[in-house]
Tab-separated table of C-alpha atoms in Angstrom:
chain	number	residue	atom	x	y	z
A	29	UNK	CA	-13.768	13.066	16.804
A	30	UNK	CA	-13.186	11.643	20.122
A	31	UNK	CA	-11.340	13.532	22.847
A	32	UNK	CA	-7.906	12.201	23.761
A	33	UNK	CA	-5.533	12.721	26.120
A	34	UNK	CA	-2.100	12.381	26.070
A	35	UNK	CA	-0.413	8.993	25.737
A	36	UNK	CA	1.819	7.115	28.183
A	37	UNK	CA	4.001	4.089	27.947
A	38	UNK	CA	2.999	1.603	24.964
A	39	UNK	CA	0.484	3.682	23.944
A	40	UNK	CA	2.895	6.506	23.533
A	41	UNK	CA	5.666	3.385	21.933
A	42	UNK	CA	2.552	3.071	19.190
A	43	UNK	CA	1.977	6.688	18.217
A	44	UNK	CA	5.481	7.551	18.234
A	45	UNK	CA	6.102	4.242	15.733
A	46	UNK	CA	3.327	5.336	13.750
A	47	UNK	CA	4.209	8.920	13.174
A	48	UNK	CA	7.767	7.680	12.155
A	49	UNK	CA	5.976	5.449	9.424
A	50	UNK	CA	4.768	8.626	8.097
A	51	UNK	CA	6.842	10.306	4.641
A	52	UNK	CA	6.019	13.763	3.549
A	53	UNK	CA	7.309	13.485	0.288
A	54	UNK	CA	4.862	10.579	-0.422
A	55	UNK	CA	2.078	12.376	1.236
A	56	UNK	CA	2.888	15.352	-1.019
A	57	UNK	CA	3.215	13.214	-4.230
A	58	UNK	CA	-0.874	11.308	-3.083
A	59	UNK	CA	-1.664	14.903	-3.206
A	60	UNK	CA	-0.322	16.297	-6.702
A	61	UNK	CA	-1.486	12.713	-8.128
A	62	UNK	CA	-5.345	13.542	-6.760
A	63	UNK	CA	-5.006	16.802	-7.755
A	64	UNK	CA	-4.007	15.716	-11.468
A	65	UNK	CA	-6.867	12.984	-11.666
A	66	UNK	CA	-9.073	15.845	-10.242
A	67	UNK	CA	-7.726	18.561	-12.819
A	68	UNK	CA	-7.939	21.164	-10.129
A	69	UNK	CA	-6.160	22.335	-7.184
A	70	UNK	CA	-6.440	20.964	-3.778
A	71	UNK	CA	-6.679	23.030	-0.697
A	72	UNK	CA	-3.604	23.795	1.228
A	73	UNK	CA	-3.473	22.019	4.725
A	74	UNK	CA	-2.256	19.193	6.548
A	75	UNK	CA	-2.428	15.422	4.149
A	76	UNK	CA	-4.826	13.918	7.042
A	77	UNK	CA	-6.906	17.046	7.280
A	78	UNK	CA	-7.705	17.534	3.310
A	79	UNK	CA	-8.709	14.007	2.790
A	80	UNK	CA	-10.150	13.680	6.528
A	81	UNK	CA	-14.118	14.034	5.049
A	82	UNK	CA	-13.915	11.777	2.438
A	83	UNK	CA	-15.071	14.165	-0.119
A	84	UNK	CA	-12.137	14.600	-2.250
A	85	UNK	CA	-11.850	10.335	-1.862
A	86	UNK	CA	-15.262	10.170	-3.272
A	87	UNK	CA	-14.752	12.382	-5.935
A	88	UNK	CA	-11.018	10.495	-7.217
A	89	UNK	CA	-13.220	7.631	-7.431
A	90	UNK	CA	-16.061	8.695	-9.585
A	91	UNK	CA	-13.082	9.666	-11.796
A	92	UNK	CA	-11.577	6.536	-11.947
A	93	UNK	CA	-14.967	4.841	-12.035
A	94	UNK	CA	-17.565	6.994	-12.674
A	95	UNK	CA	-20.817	7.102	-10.999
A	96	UNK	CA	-19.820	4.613	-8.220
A	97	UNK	CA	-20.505	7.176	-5.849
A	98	UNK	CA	-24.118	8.837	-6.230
A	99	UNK	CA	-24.547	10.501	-3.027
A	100	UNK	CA	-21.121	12.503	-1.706
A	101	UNK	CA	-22.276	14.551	1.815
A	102	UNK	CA	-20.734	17.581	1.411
A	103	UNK	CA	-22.712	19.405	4.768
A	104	UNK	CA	-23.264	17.478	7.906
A	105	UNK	CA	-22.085	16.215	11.033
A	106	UNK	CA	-19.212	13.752	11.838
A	107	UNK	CA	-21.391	10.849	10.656
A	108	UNK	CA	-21.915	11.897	7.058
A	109	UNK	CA	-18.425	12.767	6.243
A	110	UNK	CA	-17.652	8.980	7.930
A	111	UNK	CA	-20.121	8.040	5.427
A	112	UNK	CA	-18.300	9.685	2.844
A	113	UNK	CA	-15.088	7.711	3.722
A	114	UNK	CA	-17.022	4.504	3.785
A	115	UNK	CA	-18.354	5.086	0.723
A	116	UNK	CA	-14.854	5.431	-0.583
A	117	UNK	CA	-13.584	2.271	0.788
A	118	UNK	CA	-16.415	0.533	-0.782
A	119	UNK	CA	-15.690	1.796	-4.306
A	120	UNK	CA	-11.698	1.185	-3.593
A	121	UNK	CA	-12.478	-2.219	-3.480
A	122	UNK	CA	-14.826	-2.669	-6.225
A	123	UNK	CA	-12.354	-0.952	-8.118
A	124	UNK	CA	-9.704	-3.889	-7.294
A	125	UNK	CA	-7.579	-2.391	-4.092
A	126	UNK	CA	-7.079	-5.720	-2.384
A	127	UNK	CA	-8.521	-5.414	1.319
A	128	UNK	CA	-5.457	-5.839	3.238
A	129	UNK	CA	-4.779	-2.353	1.871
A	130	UNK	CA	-8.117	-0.702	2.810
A	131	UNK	CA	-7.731	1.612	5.999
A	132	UNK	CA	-10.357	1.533	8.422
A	133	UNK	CA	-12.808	4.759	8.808
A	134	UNK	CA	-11.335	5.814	12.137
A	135	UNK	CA	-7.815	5.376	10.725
A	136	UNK	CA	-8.489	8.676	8.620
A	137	UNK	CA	-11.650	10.572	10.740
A	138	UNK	CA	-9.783	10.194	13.929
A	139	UNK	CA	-6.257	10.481	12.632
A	140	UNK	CA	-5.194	6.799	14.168
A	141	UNK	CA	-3.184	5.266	11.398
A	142	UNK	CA	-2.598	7.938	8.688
A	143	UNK	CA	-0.025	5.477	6.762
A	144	UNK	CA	-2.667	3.030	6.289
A	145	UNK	CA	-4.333	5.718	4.237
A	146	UNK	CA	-1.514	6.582	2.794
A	147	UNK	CA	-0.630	3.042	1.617
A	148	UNK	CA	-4.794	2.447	0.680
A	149	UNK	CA	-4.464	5.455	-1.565
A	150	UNK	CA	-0.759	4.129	-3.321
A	151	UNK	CA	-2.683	1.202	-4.196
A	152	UNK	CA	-5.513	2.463	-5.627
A	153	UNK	CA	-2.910	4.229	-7.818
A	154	UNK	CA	-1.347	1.078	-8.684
A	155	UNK	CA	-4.619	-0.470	-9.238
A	156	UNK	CA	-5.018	2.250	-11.943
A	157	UNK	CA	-2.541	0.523	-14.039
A	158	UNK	CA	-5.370	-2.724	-14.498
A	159	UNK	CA	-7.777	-0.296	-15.868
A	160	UNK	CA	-7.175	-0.119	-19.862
A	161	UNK	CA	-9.967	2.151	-20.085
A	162	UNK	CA	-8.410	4.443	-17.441
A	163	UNK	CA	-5.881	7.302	-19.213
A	164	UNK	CA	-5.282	9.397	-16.629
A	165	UNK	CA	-1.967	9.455	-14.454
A	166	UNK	CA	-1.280	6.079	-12.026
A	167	UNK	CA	0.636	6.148	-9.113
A	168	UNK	CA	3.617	4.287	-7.710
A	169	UNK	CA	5.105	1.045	-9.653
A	170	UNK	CA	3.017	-0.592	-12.074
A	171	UNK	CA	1.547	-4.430	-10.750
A	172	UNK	CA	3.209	-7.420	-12.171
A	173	UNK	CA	1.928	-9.804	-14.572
A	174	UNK	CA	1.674	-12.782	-14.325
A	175	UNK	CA	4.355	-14.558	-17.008
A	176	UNK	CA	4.062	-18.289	-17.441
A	177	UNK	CA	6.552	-20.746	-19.060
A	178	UNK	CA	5.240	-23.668	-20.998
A	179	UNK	CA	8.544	-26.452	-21.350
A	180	UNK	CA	8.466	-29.290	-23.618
A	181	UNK	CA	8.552	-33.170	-22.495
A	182	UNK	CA	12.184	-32.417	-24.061
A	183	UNK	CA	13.003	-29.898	-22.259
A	184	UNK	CA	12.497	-31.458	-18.913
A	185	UNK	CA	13.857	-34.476	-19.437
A	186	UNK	CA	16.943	-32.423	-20.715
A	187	UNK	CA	16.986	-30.884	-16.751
A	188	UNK	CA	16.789	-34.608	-15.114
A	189	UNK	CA	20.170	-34.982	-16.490
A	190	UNK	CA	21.806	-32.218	-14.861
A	191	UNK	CA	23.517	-32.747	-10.953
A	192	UNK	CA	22.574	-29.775	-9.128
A	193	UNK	CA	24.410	-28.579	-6.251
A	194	UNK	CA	21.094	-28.923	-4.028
A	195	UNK	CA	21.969	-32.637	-4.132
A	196	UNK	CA	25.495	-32.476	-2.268
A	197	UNK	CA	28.912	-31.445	-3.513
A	198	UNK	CA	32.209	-30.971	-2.273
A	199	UNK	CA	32.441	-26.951	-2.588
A	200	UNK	CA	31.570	-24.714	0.987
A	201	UNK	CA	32.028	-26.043	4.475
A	202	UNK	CA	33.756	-29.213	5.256
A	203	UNK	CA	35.402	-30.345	8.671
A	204	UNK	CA	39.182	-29.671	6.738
A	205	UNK	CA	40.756	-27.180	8.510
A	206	UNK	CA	39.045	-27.339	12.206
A	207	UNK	CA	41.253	-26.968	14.521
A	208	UNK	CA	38.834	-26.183	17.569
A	209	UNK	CA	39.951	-27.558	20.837
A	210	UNK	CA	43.600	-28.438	19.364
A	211	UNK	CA	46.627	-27.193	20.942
A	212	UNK	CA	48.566	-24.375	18.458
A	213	UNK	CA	51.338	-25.709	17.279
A	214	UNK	CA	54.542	-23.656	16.917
């Protein structure tokens, strides 16, 4: 992890608007959902520091999908528990968490933009909801589905007949009633 001093003006504008993005409650409920799809207890600690080495990422996805991980570092220097967090973006999106929700490495290593993480991992949970042959718990709302209407030739024509209000009326704001730049009469 790089060594960082303090921040000052924008920079401190940015980390202050970033920690305020942050909910504890959510965090908390990431944590009971891993620790449900893991069937075992996570370690006590900060969110950003249980999930900082990528091991416990790794191992919710070979859950979900298993065997998309083969090689989890569990001993090592900075680099292989990066590698481990790479790994589990990889697998994230093979698993069908669109991009845009994919946090960047240093976002989690180095602690930059913990909600990004936070929002990566509440859409893999959604994402869990696409996966039939996935029974364990989801997280957050499920996705919605597509629902198309078919109309008949009838049916439309039916709706050219109809004046809709899009095409002018006399209801809402008119000039009746403006009085600006008149003298009040009494």
């Amino acid at each position: 992890m790089s060594s960082r001093g303090p921040s000052y003006g924008l920079s401190a504008q940015v980390a202050n608007k970033l920690a305020s993005k942050r909910d504890p409650e959510l965090e908390a409920d990431i944590l009971r959902w891993i620790g449900e799809v893991l069937g075992q207890k996570l370690p006590s600690g900060a969110y950003e520091d249980i999930l900082r080495d990528g091991q416990i990422l790794c191992n919710v996805m070979n859950k979900l999908m298993p065997g998309c991980i083969q090689k989890i570092n569990t001993s090592g220097g900075q680099f292989k528990m990066m590698e481990n967090v790479n790994r589990f973006q990889e697998a994230a999106k093979k698993y069908g968490v669109p991009e845009i929700d994919v946090f960047q490495t240093v976002d989690l290593y180095e602690k930059r933009n913990i909600p990004q993480v936070t929002q990566c991992i509440m859409a893999l949970g959604r994402t869990c909801y696409l996966h039939p042959e996935y029974q364990g718990p989801c997280l957050g709302p499920k996705p919605s589905e597509e629902h198309k209407r078919e109309f008949t030739d009838e049916q439309l024509r039916a709706g050219e007949g109809i004046i809709n209000l899009q095409y002018g009326s006399n209801k809402g704001a008119t000039q009746s009633g403006q009085n600006f730049g008149n003298t009040r009469h009494m």
